[in-house]
CSV table of C-alpha atoms in Angstrom, one decimal:
chain,number,residue,atom,x,y,z
A,1,MET,CA,90.1,110.5,63.3
A,2,LYS,CA,91.0,114.2,63.0
A,3,ASN,CA,93.3,116.2,65.2
A,4,ARG,CA,93.5,113.7,68.0
A,5,VAL,CA,96.3,114.6,70.3
A,6,ILE,CA,97.4,111.4,72.0
A,7,ASN,CA,99.1,111.3,75.4
A,8,PRO,CA,102.1,109.0,74.8
A,9,ASN,CA,102.4,108.0,78.5
A,10,VAL,CA,99.0,107.0,79.7
A,11,SER,CA,96.6,104.3,78.5
A,12,VAL,CA,93.5,102.6,79.7
A,13,ASP,CA,92.8,98.8,79.6
A,14,CYS,CA,89.3,97.2,80.0
A,15,VAL,CA,88.6,93.9,81.6
A,16,VAL,CA,85.0,93.1,80.6
A,17,PHE,CA,83.5,90.1,82.4
A,18,GLY,CA,80.5,88.3,81.0
A,19,PHE,CA,78.5,85.3,82.3
A,20,ASP,CA,76.6,83.0,80.1
A,21,THR,CA,74.6,81.5,83.0
A,22,GLN,CA,77.3,78.7,83.2
A,23,SER,CA,80.8,80.2,83.4
A,24,LEU,CA,82.7,83.5,83.6
A,25,LYS,CA,84.3,84.9,80.5
A,26,VAL,CA,86.4,87.9,79.7
A,27,LEU,CA,86.4,89.9,76.5
A,28,LEU,CA,89.6,89.8,74.5
A,29,ILE,CA,90.8,91.1,71.2
A,30,GLU,CA,93.3,89.7,68.7
A,31,GLN,CA,95.6,92.5,67.4
A,32,LYS,CA,95.9,92.9,63.7
A,33,ALA,CA,99.0,91.1,62.4
A,34,VAL,CA,102.0,93.4,61.8
A,35,GLU,CA,105.0,92.7,59.5
A,36,GLY,CA,104.1,89.1,58.9
A,37,MET,CA,103.8,88.3,62.6
A,38,SER,CA,100.5,87.2,63.8
A,39,GLY,CA,98.9,89.6,66.3
A,40,HIS,CA,98.8,88.9,70.0
A,41,GLN,CA,95.7,88.5,72.1
A,42,ALA,CA,95.1,91.3,74.5
A,43,LEU,CA,92.7,93.2,76.6
A,44,PRO,CA,90.9,96.0,74.7
A,45,GLY,CA,93.0,99.1,75.6
A,46,ASP,CA,94.8,102.1,74.1
A,47,LEU,CA,96.4,105.5,74.8
A,48,VAL,CA,94.2,108.2,76.1
A,49,LEU,CA,93.6,111.4,74.2
A,50,ASN,CA,95.0,114.5,75.7
A,51,ASP,CA,91.7,116.2,76.3
A,52,GLU,CA,89.5,113.3,77.5
A,53,SER,CA,89.0,112.1,81.0
A,54,LEU,CA,90.1,108.6,82.0
A,55,ASP,CA,86.5,107.3,82.2
A,56,ASP,CA,85.8,108.8,78.7
A,57,ALA,CA,88.9,107.2,77.4
A,58,ALA,CA,87.9,103.7,78.7
A,59,ALA,CA,84.5,104.0,77.1
A,60,ARG,CA,85.8,105.3,73.8
A,61,VAL,CA,88.6,102.7,73.5
A,62,LEU,CA,86.2,99.8,74.3
A,63,LYS,CA,83.8,101.0,71.7
A,64,GLU,CA,86.5,101.6,69.0
A,65,LEU,CA,88.0,98.1,69.4
A,66,THR,CA,85.0,95.9,70.3
A,67,GLY,CA,81.8,97.8,69.3
A,68,ILE,CA,80.5,97.6,72.9
A,69,GLU,CA,79.2,100.8,74.4
A,70,GLY,CA,76.9,102.0,77.2
A,71,ILE,CA,78.3,99.8,79.9
A,72,PHE,CA,79.4,100.8,83.4
A,73,LEU,CA,83.2,100.7,83.6
A,74,ARG,CA,84.7,100.9,87.0
A,75,GLN,CA,88.3,102.1,87.5
A,76,PHE,CA,90.2,99.6,89.7
A,77,HIS,CA,94.0,100.0,89.6
A,78,ALA,CA,96.8,101.9,87.8
A,79,PHE,CA,99.7,99.7,86.5
A,80,GLY,CA,103.0,101.5,86.4
A,81,ASP,CA,105.9,99.0,86.1
A,82,PRO,CA,108.5,101.1,84.1
A,83,ASN,CA,109.1,98.0,81.8
A,84,ARG,CA,105.5,97.0,81.3
A,85,VAL,CA,105.5,97.6,77.6
A,86,LYS,CA,109.2,96.8,76.9
A,87,GLN,CA,109.0,93.1,76.2
A,88,VAL,CA,110.6,92.0,72.9
A,89,GLN,CA,107.4,90.3,71.7
A,90,ASP,CA,105.4,93.5,71.9
A,91,LEU,CA,107.9,95.7,70.1
A,92,ASP,CA,106.8,95.1,66.5
A,93,TRP,CA,103.2,95.9,67.4
A,94,LEU,CA,104.3,99.1,69.2
A,95,LYS,CA,106.4,100.2,66.3
A,96,SER,CA,103.5,99.8,63.9
A,97,TYR,CA,100.8,101.5,66.0
A,98,ARG,CA,102.5,104.1,68.3
A,99,ASP,CA,104.3,107.3,67.4
A,100,GLN,CA,106.6,106.8,70.4
A,101,PRO,CA,107.0,103.0,70.7
A,102,GLU,CA,109.7,103.4,73.3
A,103,ALA,CA,107.7,105.7,75.6
A,104,ARG,CA,106.8,104.5,79.1
A,105,VAL,CA,103.1,103.8,79.4
A,106,ILE,CA,101.2,103.8,82.6
A,107,THR,CA,97.8,102.2,82.2
A,108,ILE,CA,94.7,102.7,84.2
A,109,GLY,CA,92.7,99.4,84.5
A,110,TYR,CA,88.9,99.4,84.3
A,111,TYR,CA,86.5,96.5,84.8
A,112,ALA,CA,82.9,95.9,83.9
A,113,LEU,CA,80.2,93.2,84.3
A,114,VAL,CA,77.8,92.6,81.4
A,115,LYS,CA,75.2,90.1,80.4
A,116,MET,CA,76.9,88.6,77.5
A,117,ASP,CA,73.9,88.0,75.3
A,118,GLU,CA,72.9,91.7,75.4
A,119,PHE,CA,76.0,92.8,73.5
A,120,GLN,CA,77.0,92.3,69.9
A,121,THR,CA,80.8,92.7,69.4
A,122,GLU,CA,82.4,94.1,66.3
A,123,ALA,CA,86.1,94.3,65.9
A,124,SER,CA,87.6,97.4,64.4
A,125,SER,CA,90.6,99.8,64.7
A,126,PHE,CA,93.6,97.6,65.4
A,127,ALA,CA,91.5,94.7,66.6
A,128,GLU,CA,91.3,91.9,64.1
A,129,ARG,CA,88.9,89.9,66.2
A,130,VAL,CA,86.9,90.2,69.4
A,131,PHE,CA,85.9,87.1,71.4
A,132,TRP,CA,84.8,85.9,74.9
A,133,GLN,CA,87.3,83.6,76.6
A,134,ASP,CA,86.6,81.4,79.6
A,135,ILE,CA,88.6,82.8,82.6
A,136,HIS,CA,90.1,79.3,83.1
A,137,GLU,CA,91.5,79.3,79.5
A,138,ILE,CA,93.2,82.7,79.2
A,139,PRO,CA,96.1,82.5,76.7
A,140,GLU,CA,99.3,84.5,77.0
A,141,LEU,CA,98.3,88.1,76.5
A,142,ALA,CA,100.3,91.1,75.2
A,143,PHE,CA,102.2,93.4,77.6
A,144,ASP,CA,101.2,92.8,81.3
A,145,HIS,CA,97.6,92.0,80.4
A,146,ASN,CA,97.6,88.7,82.2
A,147,SER,CA,98.3,90.3,85.5
A,148,ILE,CA,95.8,93.2,84.8
A,149,MET,CA,93.2,90.6,84.1
A,150,GLN,CA,94.1,88.6,87.3
A,151,ARG,CA,93.9,91.7,89.4
A,152,ALA,CA,90.5,92.6,88.0
A,153,LEU,CA,89.3,89.1,88.8
A,154,ASP,CA,90.6,89.5,92.4
A,155,ARG,CA,88.8,92.8,92.6
A,156,LEU,CA,85.6,91.2,91.3
A,157,ARG,CA,85.8,88.5,94.0
A,158,GLU,CA,86.4,91.0,96.7
A,159,GLU,CA,83.5,93.2,95.6
A,160,PHE,CA,81.2,90.2,95.2
A,161,GLU,CA,82.1,89.1,98.8
A,162,ASN,CA,81.8,92.5,100.4
A,163,ARG,CA,79.2,94.3,98.4
A,164,GLN,CA,77.5,91.7,96.3
A,165,VAL,CA,78.7,93.3,93.1
A,166,GLY,CA,78.3,90.7,90.4
A,167,PHE,CA,74.5,90.2,90.3
A,168,GLU,CA,74.6,92.4,87.2
A,169,LEU,CA,75.7,89.3,85.4
A,170,LEU,CA,72.5,87.5,86.0
A,171,PRO,CA,69.4,87.7,83.7
A,172,GLU,CA,66.5,89.5,85.4
A,173,LYS,CA,64.7,86.1,86.0
A,174,PHE,CA,66.9,83.2,86.7
A,175,THR,CA,66.9,79.7,88.1
A,176,LEU,CA,68.5,78.7,91.4
A,177,SER,CA,71.0,76.6,89.3
A,178,GLN,CA,72.0,79.7,87.4
A,179,LEU,CA,72.4,81.6,90.7
A,180,GLN,CA,74.6,78.8,92.0
A,181,SER,CA,76.6,78.8,88.8
A,182,LEU,CA,77.3,82.6,89.3
A,183,TYR,CA,78.5,82.0,92.9
A,184,GLU,CA,80.6,79.1,91.7
A,185,ALA,CA,82.1,81.0,88.7
A,186,ILE,CA,83.1,84.0,90.7
A,187,GLU,CA,84.3,82.2,93.8
A,188,ASP,CA,85.9,79.5,91.7
A,189,ARG,CA,84.7,76.6,93.9
A,190,GLU,CA,81.9,74.1,93.9
A,191,LEU,CA,79.0,74.5,96.3
A,192,ASP,CA,76.6,71.9,97.6
A,193,LYS,CA,73.3,72.3,95.8
A,194,ARG,CA,71.1,71.5,98.8
A,195,ASN,CA,72.9,73.8,101.3
A,196,PHE,CA,73.0,76.5,98.7
A,197,ARG,CA,69.3,76.5,98.1
A,198,LYS,CA,68.5,76.3,101.7
A,199,LYS,CA,70.6,79.3,102.6
A,200,VAL,CA,69.6,81.5,99.7
A,201,LEU,CA,65.9,81.0,100.6
A,202,LYS,CA,66.5,81.4,104.3
A,203,GLU,CA,68.5,84.7,103.8
A,204,LYS,CA,65.7,85.9,101.5
A,205,LEU,CA,68.2,86.8,98.8
A,206,VAL,CA,65.7,85.9,96.1
A,207,THR,CA,61.9,85.9,95.6
A,208,ALA,CA,60.2,83.0,93.8
A,209,LEU,CA,58.2,83.9,90.8
A,210,ASP,CA,55.1,82.2,89.6
A,211,GLU,CA,56.9,81.3,86.4
A,212,LYS,CA,59.1,78.6,85.0
A,213,GLN,CA,61.8,78.3,82.4
A,214,THR,CA,60.6,78.0,78.8
A,215,GLY,CA,62.2,76.5,75.8
A,216,VAL,CA,64.2,73.9,77.7
A,217,VAL,CA,64.3,70.2,76.9
A,218,HIS,CA,64.5,69.0,80.5
A,219,LYS,CA,62.0,69.6,83.2
A,220,PRO,CA,61.6,73.5,83.4
A,221,ALA,CA,62.9,75.0,86.7
A,222,ARG,CA,61.2,77.7,88.7
A,223,LEU,CA,62.4,81.3,88.1
A,224,TYR,CA,63.5,83.7,90.8
A,225,LYS,CA,64.4,87.4,90.9
A,226,LEU,CA,66.7,89.2,93.3
A,227,ASN,CA,65.0,90.5,96.4
A,228,LEU,CA,66.0,94.1,96.2
A,229,GLU,CA,64.7,94.8,99.7
A,230,VAL,CA,67.4,92.7,101.2
A,231,ARG,CA,70.0,95.3,101.5
A,232,SER,CA,72.6,96.1,104.2
A,233,LYS,CA,72.2,99.1,106.4
A,234,SER,CA,75.4,100.5,105.0
A,235,PRO,CA,75.2,104.2,104.4
A,236,VAL,CA,78.2,104.1,102.2
A,237,HIS,CA,77.3,101.3,99.9
A,238,GLY,CA,73.6,100.6,99.9
A,239,SER,CA,74.6,97.2,98.7
A,240,PHE,CA,73.0,93.8,99.1
A,241,VAL,CA,73.7,92.0,102.3
A,242,THR,CA,76.5,89.5,102.0
A,243,VAL,CA,75.3,85.9,101.9
A,244,LYS,CA,78.3,83.6,102.5
A,245,PHE,CA,78.5,79.9,101.9
B,1,MET,CA,119.5,115.0,92.1
B,2,LYS,CA,121.5,113.9,89.1
B,3,ASN,CA,120.1,112.6,85.8
B,4,ARG,CA,116.5,112.3,86.8
B,5,VAL,CA,114.3,111.9,83.8
B,6,ILE,CA,110.9,113.1,84.9
B,7,ASN,CA,107.7,111.9,83.3
B,8,PRO,CA,105.8,115.1,82.6
B,9,ASN,CA,102.3,113.5,82.4
B,10,VAL,CA,102.1,111.3,85.6
B,11,SER,CA,102.3,112.2,89.2
B,12,VAL,CA,101.5,110.7,92.6
B,13,ASP,CA,99.8,112.3,95.5
B,14,CYS,CA,99.8,111.0,99.1
B,15,VAL,CA,96.9,111.2,101.6
B,16,VAL,CA,98.5,110.3,104.9
B,17,PHE,CA,96.0,109.9,107.7
B,18,GLY,CA,97.0,110.2,111.4
B,19,PHE,CA,95.1,109.7,114.6
B,20,ASP,CA,96.2,111.3,117.9
B,21,THR,CA,93.7,109.1,119.9
B,22,GLN,CA,91.2,112.0,119.6
B,23,SER,CA,90.7,113.0,116.0
B,24,LEU,CA,91.6,112.2,112.5
B,25,LYS,CA,94.3,114.3,110.8
B,26,VAL,CA,95.8,114.5,107.3
B,27,LEU,CA,99.4,115.4,106.4
B,28,LEU,CA,99.7,118.6,104.4
B,29,ILE,CA,102.5,120.7,103.0
B,30,GLU,CA,102.7,124.4,102.4
B,31,GLN,CA,104.4,125.0,99.0
B,32,LYS,CA,107.4,127.4,99.0
B,33,ALA,CA,106.4,130.9,97.9
B,34,VAL,CA,107.0,131.8,94.3
B,35,GLU,CA,107.3,135.2,92.8
B,36,GLY,CA,106.1,137.0,95.8
B,37,MET,CA,102.9,135.0,96.1
B,38,SER,CA,102.5,132.8,99.2
B,39,GLY,CA,102.5,129.1,98.5
B,40,HIS,CA,99.4,127.1,98.6
B,41,GLN,CA,98.7,124.2,100.9
B,42,ALA,CA,98.6,120.9,99.2
B,43,LEU,CA,98.9,117.1,99.6
B,44,PRO,CA,102.5,115.9,99.3
B,45,GLY,CA,102.9,114.9,95.6
B,46,ASP,CA,105.0,115.3,92.6
B,47,LEU,CA,105.8,113.9,89.1
B,48,VAL,CA,107.1,110.3,88.8
B,49,LEU,CA,110.6,109.6,87.5
B,50,ASN,CA,110.6,107.7,84.2
B,51,ASP,CA,112.3,104.7,85.6
B,52,GLU,CA,110.5,104.2,88.9
B,53,SER,CA,107.3,102.3,89.7
B,54,LEU,CA,104.3,104.2,91.0
B,55,ASP,CA,104.7,102.7,94.4
B,56,ASP,CA,108.3,103.7,94.5
B,57,ALA,CA,107.4,107.2,93.3
B,58,ALA,CA,104.8,107.6,96.1
B,59,ALA,CA,107.4,106.5,98.8
B,60,ARG,CA,110.1,108.8,97.3
B,61,VAL,CA,107.9,111.9,97.0
B,62,LEU,CA,106.5,111.5,100.5
B,63,LYS,CA,110.0,111.2,101.9
B,64,GLU,CA,111.5,114.1,99.8
B,65,LEU,CA,108.7,116.5,100.9
B,66,THR,CA,107.9,115.5,104.4
B,67,GLY,CA,110.8,113.3,105.7
B,68,ILE,CA,108.3,110.5,106.4
B,69,GLU,CA,109.4,107.1,105.2
B,70,GLY,CA,108.8,103.4,105.8
B,71,ILE,CA,105.0,103.5,105.8
B,72,PHE,CA,102.6,101.4,103.9
B,73,LEU,CA,101.1,103.4,101.1
B,74,ARG,CA,98.1,102.0,99.3
B,75,GLN,CA,97.1,103.1,95.8
B,76,PHE,CA,93.4,104.0,95.7
B,77,HIS,CA,92.5,105.9,92.6
B,78,ALA,CA,93.8,107.6,89.4
B,79,PHE,CA,92.6,111.2,88.8
B,80,GLY,CA,92.5,112.2,85.2
B,81,ASP,CA,90.4,115.3,84.6
B,82,PRO,CA,92.1,116.9,81.6
B,83,ASN,CA,92.0,120.3,83.4
B,84,ARG,CA,93.0,119.2,86.9
B,85,VAL,CA,96.2,121.3,86.9
B,86,LYS,CA,94.9,124.2,84.7
B,87,GLN,CA,93.5,126.5,87.4
B,88,VAL,CA,94.8,130.0,87.3
B,89,GLN,CA,95.9,130.0,90.9
B,90,ASP,CA,98.2,127.1,90.4
B,91,LEU,CA,99.9,128.5,87.3
B,92,ASP,CA,102.7,130.5,88.9
B,93,TRP,CA,103.8,127.5,91.0
B,94,LEU,CA,103.7,125.2,88.0
B,95,LYS,CA,105.8,127.7,86.0
B,96,SER,CA,108.4,127.8,88.7
B,97,TYR,CA,108.7,124.1,89.4
B,98,ARG,CA,107.8,122.3,86.2
B,99,ASP,CA,109.6,122.1,82.9
B,100,GLN,CA,106.3,121.7,81.1
B,101,PRO,CA,103.9,123.7,83.2
B,102,GLU,CA,101.2,123.3,80.5
B,103,ALA,CA,101.4,119.5,80.4
B,104,ARG,CA,98.4,117.4,81.3
B,105,VAL,CA,99.1,115.6,84.5
B,106,ILE,CA,97.3,112.4,85.6
B,107,THR,CA,97.8,111.6,89.2
B,108,ILE,CA,97.7,108.4,91.1
B,109,GLY,CA,96.4,108.8,94.6
B,110,TYR,CA,97.9,106.8,97.5
B,111,TYR,CA,96.7,106.7,101.1
B,112,ALA,CA,98.3,105.6,104.3
B,113,LEU,CA,97.4,105.3,108.0
B,114,VAL,CA,100.1,106.1,110.6
B,115,LYS,CA,100.4,106.6,114.3
B,116,MET,CA,101.1,110.3,114.3
B,117,ASP,CA,103.5,110.2,117.3
B,118,GLU,CA,105.8,107.7,115.6
B,119,PHE,CA,106.8,110.1,112.9
B,120,GLN,CA,108.9,113.2,112.8
B,121,THR,CA,108.2,115.4,109.8
B,122,GLU,CA,110.7,117.6,108.1
B,123,ALA,CA,109.9,119.8,105.2
B,124,SER,CA,112.2,119.9,102.3
B,125,SER,CA,112.3,120.2,98.4
B,126,PHE,CA,109.5,122.5,97.5
B,127,ALA,CA,107.7,122.1,100.8
B,128,GLU,CA,108.1,125.1,103.1
B,129,ARG,CA,106.3,123.5,105.9
B,130,VAL,CA,104.7,120.1,106.8
B,131,PHE,CA,101.8,119.9,109.2
B,132,TRP,CA,98.9,117.7,110.4
B,133,GLN,CA,95.5,119.2,109.8
B,134,ASP,CA,92.2,118.0,111.3
B,135,ILE,CA,90.0,116.5,108.6
B,136,HIS,CA,87.2,118.9,109.6
B,137,GLU,CA,89.4,121.9,109.0
B,138,ILE,CA,91.0,121.3,105.6
B,139,PRO,CA,91.7,124.6,103.9
B,140,GLU,CA,91.5,125.2,100.1
B,141,LEU,CA,94.2,123.0,98.6
B,142,ALA,CA,96.2,123.3,95.4
B,143,PHE,CA,95.0,121.6,92.2
B,144,ASP,CA,92.2,119.1,92.8
B,145,HIS,CA,93.7,118.0,96.1
B,146,ASN,CA,90.5,118.7,98.1
B,147,SER,CA,88.7,116.1,96.0
B,148,ILE,CA,91.6,113.6,96.2
B,149,MET,CA,91.6,114.0,100.0
B,150,GLN,CA,87.8,113.5,100.1
B,151,ARG,CA,88.0,110.4,98.0
B,152,ALA,CA,90.7,108.9,100.2
B,153,LEU,CA,88.5,109.6,103.2
B,154,ASP,CA,85.6,107.8,101.5
B,155,ARG,CA,87.9,104.9,100.8
B,156,LEU,CA,89.1,104.7,104.3
B,157,ARG,CA,85.5,104.7,105.6
B,158,GLU,CA,84.7,101.8,103.2
B,159,GLU,CA,87.7,99.8,104.1
B,160,PHE,CA,87.1,100.4,107.8
B,161,GLU,CA,83.6,99.1,107.4
B,162,ASN,CA,84.3,96.2,105.2
B,163,ARG,CA,87.8,95.1,106.3
B,164,GLN,CA,88.5,96.9,109.5
B,165,VAL,CA,91.4,98.7,107.9
B,166,GLY,CA,92.1,101.6,110.3
B,167,PHE,CA,93.2,99.8,113.5
B,168,GLU,CA,96.7,100.7,112.4
B,169,LEU,CA,95.9,104.1,113.7
B,170,LEU,CA,95.6,102.9,117.3
B,171,PRO,CA,98.5,102.5,119.7
B,172,GLU,CA,99.3,98.8,120.6
B,173,LYS,CA,97.6,99.3,124.0
B,174,PHE,CA,94.6,101.5,124.1
B,175,THR,CA,91.6,102.5,126.3
B,176,LEU,CA,88.1,101.8,125.2
B,177,SER,CA,87.6,105.5,125.0
B,178,GLN,CA,90.4,105.8,122.5
B,179,LEU,CA,88.9,102.9,120.5
B,180,GLN,CA,85.5,104.7,120.5
B,181,SER,CA,87.3,107.9,119.4
B,182,LEU,CA,88.7,106.0,116.4
B,183,TYR,CA,85.3,104.7,115.4
B,184,GLU,CA,83.8,108.2,115.8
B,185,ALA,CA,86.6,109.9,113.9
B,186,ILE,CA,86.5,107.5,110.9
B,187,GLU,CA,82.7,107.1,110.8
B,188,ASP,CA,82.2,110.8,111.6
B,189,ARG,CA,79.4,110.3,114.1
B,190,GLU,CA,78.9,110.0,117.9
B,191,LEU,CA,78.4,106.6,119.4
B,192,ASP,CA,76.7,105.8,122.7
B,193,LYS,CA,79.5,105.0,125.2
B,194,ARG,CA,77.6,102.2,127.0
B,195,ASN,CA,76.4,100.4,123.9
B,196,PHE,CA,79.8,100.7,122.3
B,197,ARG,CA,81.6,99.1,125.2
B,198,LYS,CA,79.0,96.3,125.5
B,199,LYS,CA,79.2,95.4,121.8
B,200,VAL,CA,83.0,95.6,121.6
B,201,LEU,CA,83.3,93.2,124.5
B,202,LYS,CA,80.5,90.9,123.3
B,203,GLU,CA,82.1,90.6,119.9
B,204,LYS,CA,85.5,89.9,121.5
B,205,LEU,CA,87.1,92.6,119.3
B,206,VAL,CA,89.6,93.4,122.1
B,207,THR,CA,91.2,91.6,125.0
B,208,ALA,CA,91.5,93.3,128.4
B,209,LEU,CA,95.1,93.7,129.7
B,210,ASP,CA,96.1,93.6,133.3
B,211,GLU,CA,97.4,97.2,132.9
B,212,LYS,CA,96.1,100.7,133.2
B,213,GLN,CA,97.0,104.0,131.7
B,214,THR,CA,99.9,105.8,133.3
B,215,GLY,CA,100.8,109.5,133.3
B,216,VAL,CA,97.2,110.7,133.2
B,217,VAL,CA,95.8,113.2,135.7
B,218,HIS,CA,92.3,111.7,135.8
B,219,LYS,CA,91.5,108.2,137.0
B,220,PRO,CA,93.6,105.8,134.8
B,221,ALA,CA,91.5,103.6,132.5
B,222,ARG,CA,92.1,100.0,131.7
B,223,LEU,CA,94.2,99.2,128.6
B,224,TYR,CA,93.1,96.7,125.9
B,225,LYS,CA,94.7,95.2,122.8
B,226,LEU,CA,93.1,94.0,119.6
B,227,ASN,CA,92.1,90.4,119.7
B,228,LEU,CA,93.9,89.2,116.6
B,229,GLU,CA,92.1,85.8,116.6
B,230,VAL,CA,88.8,87.4,115.8
B,231,ARG,CA,89.1,87.3,112.1
B,232,SER,CA,86.6,86.6,109.3
B,233,LYS,CA,86.8,83.4,107.5
B,234,SER,CA,87.4,85.3,104.3
B,235,PRO,CA,90.1,83.6,102.2
B,236,VAL,CA,90.6,86.8,100.2
B,237,HIS,CA,91.1,89.3,103.0
B,238,GLY,CA,92.0,87.6,106.2
B,239,SER,CA,90.7,90.7,107.8
B,240,PHE,CA,89.1,91.4,111.1
B,241,VAL,CA,85.4,90.6,111.4
B,242,THR,CA,83.3,93.7,111.0
B,243,VAL,CA,81.7,95.0,114.1
B,244,LYS,CA,79.0,97.4,113.3
B,245,PHE,CA,77.4,99.9,115.6
């Protein structure tokens, strides 16, 4: 890249959640190995350029590292522990990739929700590999990325509860089992199948379609879509009503 | 101050909301005049020190400029427009107070809710004056502080609606008129007195005390306190149930 003036003190990190109709995943990269040491796993993130906005930086960095673009990234928190990039195990990587490896870096966290099967990933820049990892099996990540990822998950749970953010993760047409899996994945608890179905239908959260699953070996289930007319009266959000179980 | 290493690229700005049982105010400073030009009005904010966390920076800066300390500041958004401190009218001030007046500054916004009468303000550092301003009468502020203040207000309204954040603004014992004023101030609309009272009592949001106002010229009104047992079942928030009007 030509003439990029990089701000040494501010970065962005992206927590991209995906759902494969079964469980919740997060997009990780494996850093390229440096000086004979294998690279760490990390959230996609990097320093911002001096002339770009934070939102633009998040979109650019995600694209450069993972090939993913065109998704809606929401800023959720700034992380500013003075020692957040000072751990010994991150030093070699910082020395290889940063002009000022000792600089304090404050990072702005972004999160996004995507339908996993709509995106092809392609590792580039300092990412050796890009992969989806189940949120229950997150390895030790570089820097403070484990806490950034946890905080994003907390935010997703809050937004799901208060504003029903999260339905972006569903396919347009879905089965009630898939809807239940979404609730279970985000809320991280098991729900009773019978009660779940009863309540979803009673609250008119979904509308039954005159269609069934295709291409499944077992008995095909009925498909549903979200009932977009079921919204709260909130002038601020215009969000779905909250259906709690 | 001795040996303070200042990060040229990152600042904090504080939006402190107060309520005088009538209307919602925000805490502003007037910058000290520089080079014969009168200082602008602004949110209390400044660059972070290189060895302090963002939360610590917000508390320190608020105390240095306004004398207020010991309040709960919540981070709410990072503002990173590359040109946010490049306006011509802010240049003289930046040249007088910053070592790198041309540096790009990303600011982390904090907001707080305080009972106005519990805090004495005292201007110092580059603040000439500290004052509470009605949110409907905010003047043109330095930098992008008008949009930071507006975004904090939006956040307060969201949090009030979803989690009943905002009751911190009430005195411990209050009249139903004062409670209605709080709702009206935050939601920025008038509510019907009779419906308001009916709903508040029906939802058991408050408990009537066997006490009345003292020191008022008109007929003293009954005092109430928040009914802390009325909480949502939310495991995430533990917040008050939302009572909507």
